[in-house]
Amino acid sequence: MPPFDSEFFGGSDRLEMAADTLFGLVGKLDELAPGFADLAHVRAAFAIDGVYTPDWSSSLKGASEVVLLPRVAGG
Amino acid sequence: MSKLLVSTSVNGDPQQFLCDPDTTLLDALREEMGLTGSKEGCGSGDCGACTVMLDGRMVCSCLVLAPEVEGRQVTTIEGVAEGSRLHPIQRKFLEHGALQCGFCTPGFIVAAKALLDRNPDPSESEVRYWLAGNLCRCTGYDKIVRAVLDAAAELRQDRRAVA
Amino acid sequence: MNAPAEKKLFRLVGTRPIRPDGIEKVTGKAIYGPDFVAPNMLQGAILRSPHPHARIRGIDTSKAEVLPGVKAIVTGADFPELDSAMVAGGEAPANIKYMARKCMATDKVVFDGHPVAAVAATSATIAEAAIQLIEVDYEVLPHVIDIEDALRPDAPILHDDLFTQGLPELPTTPSNAAMRVEVRRGDAARALSEAAAVFSGRFTLRPVHQGYIEPHACVASWHADGQAQIWCSTQGHFTVRALTAGILGMEIADIRVVPLEIGGGFGGKTTVYLEPVAVLLSRKAGRPVRLAMKRDDVFRATGPAPGAVIDIRLGAGADGTISGAEVEFKYTGGGFPGAHEVYAGLHCTMSYYNVPDAHIVGWNVLSNIPTVHAYRAPGAPQVNFAVESAMDELARRLGIDPIDIRLRNIARPGDTGGMGMPHGAIGYAETLEAAKAHPHYSAPLGPNQARGVACGSWGNYGGPSTAAVSVAEDGSILVTEGNPDIGGSRASMAIMAAETLGIAYEKVRVVVADTSSIGYSMGTGGSRTTFATGKAVIQAAEAVIAILRERAAKQWNVAAGEVQWGGGEAVHGDRRLSLGQIAAASGTTGGPISAQAAIDPHDYLPGFGVHICDTEVDRETGQVSIVRYTALQDVGRAIHADYVEGQIQGGAVQGIGWALNEAYVYNQAGLLDNPGFLDYRMPVASDMPMIDAVMIEVPNPAHPYGVKGVGETPIVPPLAAVANAVSGAIGIRMCDLPITPDRVYGLLLAAE
């Protein structure tokens, strides 16, 4: 999950966990690293199995990999 | 500081306005006469967005003091079209997509008209050097230069048709 | 200027009609930021810090207050206390506390030109005189400008409460390094140790300014019921609304922002500088207030793009396959943290090559210059300059053609990208192949001339957009959108609406509505407008078509499903009803016809460009001229071909300016030495040749007309394209920008 790993997860760039939705996943990551959820809401984006997924209520059922990306818009 | 009364001609119409001695022509046009087509990009004569004609000479109106135009003829972008009929340079700017944000466009059109009034058949290089005092940050100048060359060609054709 | 065979698919998409706002803009009628006048308006002025770094011990406004004509004075003390909080108002999340401090200093000034007080008066002359009467008691502090100096252990610290983010352990001492970001994949060190050729180098760039010709300006009017109206020139009026509300603690719906025409932005007008100050002045004075910058204010106090120091090690096998990369880039952040260029830099570093083993580290380093702000592909040109220079060196050392080495490594659809995501329908290889086949690439060169090639990419963006399509009583069409038109986007919206509805382009009129007249739309930036807002316009037009089919079905007394729409008409068997006929009958079939789409698309695709640049070096003076330039770009599909080419040409020339001329120059006192267009030398017409813009169309399948977004990509390749050409011409690698005559002359002299 670069580039957030150093900041929040002590350098581990891959975590295994179960969650129903991206909201659930963010909640679990926030338990591991308090403060993560607040920043994620404005700064992070997710891709589920290679598909960029802006709707955090999307189901993670059957998903094998979620990639965490910085949100970058541009000029 | 008491105000000065200035009598001049703007786009062919008589104009009178009051200004401080240190008011620029650009500020007088924009603030006193409501002619906001001339733009201030720098206020130091470096960008050409405020280009107007003064007695047929191209000037940066930010470098002219308003009292200096007493008794003289000023032409601004608002005076380039004849009523609702666009000048060929204006039309060619539209046809070539030679503007993006459009902020520098009035200055370019006045400057291009000044060029074509004295040189009806400029080379690309002559257009580029004549317009070197006008900054455009959007277009990279390519389409502006093409529009001016195309307008020049059309104006030459019109003149031949008349002659 | 190629014409793809498939263009015949569309009636209007890809054509070049006259823009709907064109007449106003060539006749001087269009109202831009500095042109707007409100009745009974006061003129404002801002007092700015003459020091790059100082503590404010006190501000005495008493003399200014009694100057006749002065109606209001505002200092940092008038702003509400704010906690650090991220708001997602702009094109990137922003810390509202720092946003407020940037608009008006409180305890400290952190750059030359930092606002410390503002005045509203009955004339500009009185306002200017009043700010000269304000006495500020400064305790001048040591300052720091350059990146490496700001990182020294003994460097003056800008913010005592700032600790580097992104380190494994939160540090205990404050630092000017606001943030560190990192991406690792594979084992870069091992890959580099096994490479046939490795290039290592350090590249540096100075901060540069966006250089829009229109200085920032706004008018604000606060009303006694707590509501306010703002007229301004901005890339995102919803951003202005959110940031102003956040800074002043107001309700968002209490602020109405009316976008005026905008005179260029390039990312620099996606934030606020003046608007919150103008609202506060208006609140105190009870009258509308105009605040407008002069050119030197723009240079001294608005966002330059970051300067950079970039260390790169790039290795390749004998066949040119990139084996590994180590990149560490440090970007200037300016006075306050929050710059997101480092994230974008991380995204963009070699994003278009397949590099399995890479270690990339980015830093945001604060110093006493204005807070950096987005500039066209923010964060990409700097690191790309290093990457594409290194590629050029590897090609030279391995004896491989510069385009061939890039083709060997280029990502293709389905390959895994740098962030672990598979690439979609990208046209990188097609663009490189087109560059190789372009006559420019094989044209002969004259004496002292050399050719440089470089690629570049930008991720593009989608994001929230709202658009409405309404049918007027006679069947003409109104499109209402929320994105300021900075380069012809009204024309693109009209083309897409007319194409979808099957009607003439001239039947469609487009309005950019204020924040209270259309739903939320993210700003015009990120190369997103034609993609995302265009998609909203198309969806709203499709919803209108559904209503039109229903209305025709009612008139014919058939089921709506049996009615087709084509050629601007409802069709049922051999019966036809035109849009005008359906509109005229709307009073008896159910009333007005309109639809709105509010969407948040994220199926955008990146842009990719390849630039070919021929330079000629005058060995007597060191002067570099651009003698021929070709820019090829995968644009997805062009909607209005002129304005797509225009983006490519304009972006290329901005990049050429960055490569050859432009730089922020600070003197020993930490003051900006070149805050004007005479000394900050942007390209002028006589510096440039024609820029041959070649559109490669590999459509985005997620957009009905294939749009990918084009605005930002073209500024990414030129820095290296120019530097590679100059390096080839004189046989010395150009590692530092800008490539000014004195620099080239000095290098030539040293080499002799």
PDB file of C-alpha atoms in Angstrom, chain C residues 604-746:
ATOM      1  CA  TYR C 604     -10.289   8.148 -16.960  1.00  0.00           C
ATOM      2  CA  LEU C 605      -7.087   7.147 -18.718  1.00  0.00           C
ATOM      3  CA  PRO C 606      -3.694   8.842 -18.793  1.00  0.00           C
ATOM      4  CA  GLY C 607      -2.289  11.004 -21.549  1.00  0.00           C
ATOM      5  CA  PHE C 608       1.072  10.309 -23.140  1.00  0.00           C
ATOM      6  CA  GLY C 609       3.247  12.496 -25.313  1.00  0.00           C
ATOM      7  CA  VAL C 610       6.447  12.173 -27.321  1.00  0.00           C
ATOM      8  CA  HIS C 611       8.201  15.403 -28.249  1.00  0.00           C
ATOM      9  CA  ILE C 612      10.917  15.858 -30.888  1.00  0.00           C
ATOM     10  CA  CYS C 613      12.988  19.013 -30.543  1.00  0.00           C
ATOM     11  CA  ASP C 614      15.743  20.429 -32.764  1.00  0.00           C
ATOM     12  CA  THR C 615      17.966  23.034 -31.156  1.00  0.00           C
ATOM     13  CA  GLU C 616      20.758  25.166 -32.492  1.00  0.00           C
ATOM     14  CA  VAL C 617      23.476  26.333 -30.120  1.00  0.00           C
ATOM     15  CA  ASP C 618      25.373  29.544 -30.784  1.00  0.00           C
ATOM     16  CA  ARG C 619      28.816  28.583 -29.480  1.00  0.00           C
ATOM     17  CA  GLU C 620      29.926  32.221 -29.288  1.00  0.00           C
ATOM     18  CA  THR C 621      27.172  33.259 -26.884  1.00  0.00           C
ATOM     19  CA  GLY C 622      25.695  30.034 -25.506  1.00  0.00           C
ATOM     20  CA  GLN C 623      22.274  31.007 -26.839  1.00  0.00           C
ATOM     21  CA  VAL C 624      19.988  28.070 -27.623  1.00  0.00           C
ATOM     22  CA  SER C 625      17.279  28.409 -30.285  1.00  0.00           C
ATOM     23  CA  ILE C 626      14.472  26.001 -30.979  1.00  0.00           C
ATOM     24  CA  VAL C 627      14.506  25.464 -34.738  1.00  0.00           C
ATOM     25  CA  ARG C 628      11.868  22.753 -35.112  1.00  0.00           C
ATOM     26  CA  TYR C 629       9.440  21.162 -32.669  1.00  0.00           C
ATOM     27  CA  THR C 630       6.958  18.317 -33.007  1.00  0.00           C
ATOM     28  CA  ALA C 631       4.654  17.155 -30.209  1.00  0.00           C
ATOM     29  CA  LEU C 632       2.764  13.900 -30.615  1.00  0.00           C
ATOM     30  CA  GLN C 633       0.152  12.908 -28.074  1.00  0.00           C
ATOM     31  CA  ASP C 634      -2.355  10.160 -27.415  1.00  0.00           C
ATOM     32  CA  VAL C 635      -5.442  12.300 -26.867  1.00  0.00           C
ATOM     33  CA  GLY C 636      -8.019   9.528 -26.680  1.00  0.00           C
ATOM     34  CA  ARG C 637     -10.205  11.366 -29.122  1.00  0.00           C
ATOM     35  CA  ALA C 638     -10.261  15.084 -29.916  1.00  0.00           C
ATOM     36  CA  ILE C 639     -13.648  16.738 -29.477  1.00  0.00           C
ATOM     37  CA  HIS C 640     -12.663  20.202 -30.797  1.00  0.00           C
ATOM     38  CA  ALA C 641      -9.469  19.615 -32.751  1.00  0.00           C
ATOM     39  CA  ASP C 642      -8.241  23.248 -32.619  1.00  0.00           C
ATOM     40  CA  TYR C 643      -8.384  23.429 -28.853  1.00  0.00           C
ATOM     41  CA  VAL C 644      -6.740  20.026 -28.444  1.00  0.00           C
ATOM     42  CA  GLU C 645      -3.864  21.100 -30.696  1.00  0.00           C
ATOM     43  CA  GLY C 646      -3.812  24.390 -28.810  1.00  0.00           C
ATOM     44  CA  GLN C 647      -3.344  22.590 -25.486  1.00  0.00           C
ATOM     45  CA  ILE C 648      -0.481  20.567 -26.942  1.00  0.00           C
ATOM     46  CA  GLN C 649       1.203  23.639 -28.469  1.00  0.00           C
ATOM     47  CA  GLY C 650       0.737  25.822 -25.393  1.00  0.00           C
ATOM     48  CA  GLY C 651       1.933  23.147 -22.977  1.00  0.00           C
ATOM     49  CA  ALA C 652       4.981  22.443 -25.116  1.00  0.00           C
ATOM     50  CA  VAL C 653       5.953  26.124 -25.166  1.00  0.00           C
ATOM     51  CA  GLN C 654       5.528  26.430 -21.385  1.00  0.00           C
ATOM     52  CA  GLY C 655       7.852  23.440 -21.056  1.00  0.00           C
ATOM     53  CA  ILE C 656      10.347  25.011 -23.456  1.00  0.00           C
ATOM     54  CA  GLY C 657      10.262  28.172 -21.328  1.00  0.00           C
ATOM     55  CA  TRP C 658      10.974  26.081 -18.223  1.00  0.00           C
ATOM     56  CA  ALA C 659      13.877  24.410 -20.007  1.00  0.00           C
ATOM     57  CA  LEU C 660      15.501  27.533 -21.442  1.00  0.00           C
ATOM     58  CA  ASN C 661      14.530  30.731 -19.619  1.00  0.00           C
ATOM     59  CA  GLU C 662      12.274  30.644 -16.630  1.00  0.00           C
ATOM     60  CA  ALA C 663      13.379  30.566 -13.002  1.00  0.00           C
ATOM     61  CA  TYR C 664      12.611  32.203  -9.679  1.00  0.00           C
ATOM     62  CA  VAL C 665      15.737  34.141  -8.681  1.00  0.00           C
ATOM     63  CA  TYR C 666      16.123  35.107  -5.016  1.00  0.00           C
ATOM     64  CA  ASN C 667      18.793  37.524  -3.850  1.00  0.00           C
ATOM     65  CA  GLN C 668      20.959  37.217  -0.735  1.00  0.00           C
ATOM     66  CA  ALA C 669      18.273  38.943   1.329  1.00  0.00           C
ATOM     67  CA  GLY C 670      15.742  36.271   0.352  1.00  0.00           C
ATOM     68  CA  LEU C 671      13.723  38.649  -1.819  1.00  0.00           C
ATOM     69  CA  LEU C 672      12.478  37.698  -5.268  1.00  0.00           C
ATOM     70  CA  ASP C 673      14.741  39.469  -7.757  1.00  0.00           C
ATOM     71  CA  ASN C 674      12.630  38.988 -10.886  1.00  0.00           C
ATOM     72  CA  PRO C 675       8.956  39.631 -10.054  1.00  0.00           C
ATOM     73  CA  GLY C 676       8.053  40.973 -13.515  1.00  0.00           C
ATOM     74  CA  PHE C 677       7.760  39.785 -17.094  1.00  0.00           C
ATOM     75  CA  LEU C 678      10.902  41.669 -18.141  1.00  0.00           C
ATOM     76  CA  ASP C 679      13.159  39.641 -15.851  1.00  0.00           C
ATOM     77  CA  TYR C 680      11.022  36.531 -15.559  1.00  0.00           C
ATOM     78  CA  ARG C 681      11.430  35.745 -19.223  1.00  0.00           C
ATOM     79  CA  MET C 682       8.566  33.696 -20.662  1.00  0.00           C
ATOM     80  CA  PRO C 683       8.724  32.637 -24.324  1.00  0.00           C
ATOM     81  CA  VAL C 684       7.589  35.287 -26.819  1.00  0.00           C
ATOM     82  CA  ALA C 685       6.444  34.764 -30.410  1.00  0.00           C
ATOM     83  CA  SER C 686       9.864  35.436 -31.911  1.00  0.00           C
ATOM     84  CA  ASP C 687      11.492  32.749 -29.718  1.00  0.00           C
ATOM     85  CA  MET C 688       9.355  29.977 -31.148  1.00  0.00           C
ATOM     86  CA  PRO C 689       8.917  28.070 -34.382  1.00  0.00           C
ATOM     87  CA  MET C 690       5.543  26.590 -35.312  1.00  0.00           C
ATOM     88  CA  ILE C 691       4.737  23.711 -32.959  1.00  0.00           C
ATOM     89  CA  ASP C 692       3.573  20.733 -34.995  1.00  0.00           C
ATOM     90  CA  ALA C 693       0.888  19.094 -32.835  1.00  0.00           C
ATOM     91  CA  VAL C 694       0.095  15.546 -33.869  1.00  0.00           C
ATOM     92  CA  MET C 695      -2.966  13.935 -32.318  1.00  0.00           C
ATOM     93  CA  ILE C 696      -2.858  10.163 -31.927  1.00  0.00           C
ATOM     94  CA  GLU C 697      -6.318   8.808 -31.215  1.00  0.00           C
ATOM     95  CA  VAL C 698      -6.491   5.681 -29.095  1.00  0.00           C
ATOM     96  CA  PRO C 699      -9.979   6.159 -27.620  1.00  0.00           C
ATOM     97  CA  ASN C 700     -10.920   5.737 -23.986  1.00  0.00           C
ATOM     98  CA  PRO C 701     -13.632   3.043 -24.058  1.00  0.00           C
ATOM     99  CA  ALA C 702     -15.184   4.486 -20.881  1.00  0.00           C
ATOM    100  CA  HIS C 703     -16.114   7.790 -22.553  1.00  0.00           C
ATOM    101  CA  PRO C 704     -18.852   7.823 -25.213  1.00  0.00           C
ATOM    102  CA  TYR C 705     -16.578   9.773 -27.579  1.00  0.00           C
ATOM    103  CA  GLY C 706     -13.278   8.343 -26.364  1.00  0.00           C
ATOM    104  CA  VAL C 707     -11.952  11.366 -24.417  1.00  0.00           C
ATOM    105  CA  LYS C 708      -8.798  10.905 -22.339  1.00  0.00           C
ATOM    106  CA  GLY C 709      -7.906  14.465 -21.317  1.00  0.00           C
ATOM    107  CA  VAL C 710      -5.108  16.441 -22.937  1.00  0.00           C
ATOM    108  CA  GLY C 711      -4.249  19.631 -21.059  1.00  0.00           C
ATOM    109  CA  GLU C 712      -1.423  18.654 -18.770  1.00  0.00           C
ATOM    110  CA  THR C 713       0.598  15.976 -20.560  1.00  0.00           C
ATOM    111  CA  PRO C 714       2.234  18.373 -23.065  1.00  0.00           C
ATOM    112  CA  ILE C 715       4.280  20.204 -20.412  1.00  0.00           C
ATOM    113  CA  VAL C 716       5.905  16.967 -19.211  1.00  0.00           C
ATOM    114  CA  PRO C 717       8.223  15.970 -22.101  1.00  0.00           C
ATOM    115  CA  PRO C 718       9.733  19.316 -23.245  1.00  0.00           C
ATOM    116  CA  LEU C 719      12.215  19.805 -20.395  1.00  0.00           C
ATOM    117  CA  ALA C 720      14.124  16.662 -21.312  1.00  0.00           C
ATOM    118  CA  ALA C 721      13.453  16.978 -25.053  1.00  0.00           C
ATOM    119  CA  VAL C 722      15.178  20.374 -25.061  1.00  0.00           C
ATOM    120  CA  ALA C 723      17.939  19.281 -22.661  1.00  0.00           C
ATOM    121  CA  ASN C 724      18.631  16.126 -24.664  1.00  0.00           C
ATOM    122  CA  ALA C 725      18.933  18.166 -27.856  1.00  0.00           C
ATOM    123  CA  VAL C 726      21.329  20.666 -26.258  1.00  0.00           C
ATOM    124  CA  SER C 727      23.341  17.851 -24.644  1.00  0.00           C
ATOM    125  CA  GLY C 728      23.672  16.248 -28.065  1.00  0.00           C
ATOM    126  CA  ALA C 729      24.674  19.519 -29.685  1.00  0.00           C
ATOM    127  CA  ILE C 730      27.529  20.340 -27.316  1.00  0.00           C
ATOM    128  CA  GLY C 731      28.427  16.904 -25.987  1.00  0.00           C
ATOM    129  CA  ILE C 732      27.802  17.853 -22.355  1.00  0.00           C
ATOM    130  CA  ARG C 733      24.870  16.488 -20.321  1.00  0.00           C
ATOM    131  CA  MET C 734      22.529  19.324 -19.295  1.00  0.00           C
ATOM    132  CA  CYS C 735      21.637  18.504 -15.697  1.00  0.00           C
ATOM    133  CA  ASP C 736      20.501  21.929 -14.507  1.00  0.00           C
ATOM    134  CA  LEU C 737      17.623  24.077 -15.733  1.00  0.00           C
ATOM    135  CA  PRO C 738      17.148  26.637 -17.084  1.00  0.00           C
ATOM    136  CA  ILE C 739      19.661  26.219 -19.905  1.00  0.00           C
ATOM    137  CA  THR C 740      20.536  29.902 -20.076  1.00  0.00           C
ATOM    138  CA  PRO C 741      23.201  31.278 -22.434  1.00  0.00           C
ATOM    139  CA  ASP C 742      25.611  31.988 -19.586  1.00  0.00           C
ATOM    140  CA  ARG C 743      25.303  28.419 -18.335  1.00  0.00           C
ATOM    141  CA  VAL C 744      25.916  26.936 -21.788  1.00  0.00           C
ATOM    142  CA  TYR C 745      28.762  29.340 -22.493  1.00  0.00           C
ATOM    143  CA  GLY C 746      30.369  28.519 -19.151  1.00  0.00           C
TER     144      GLY C 746
END
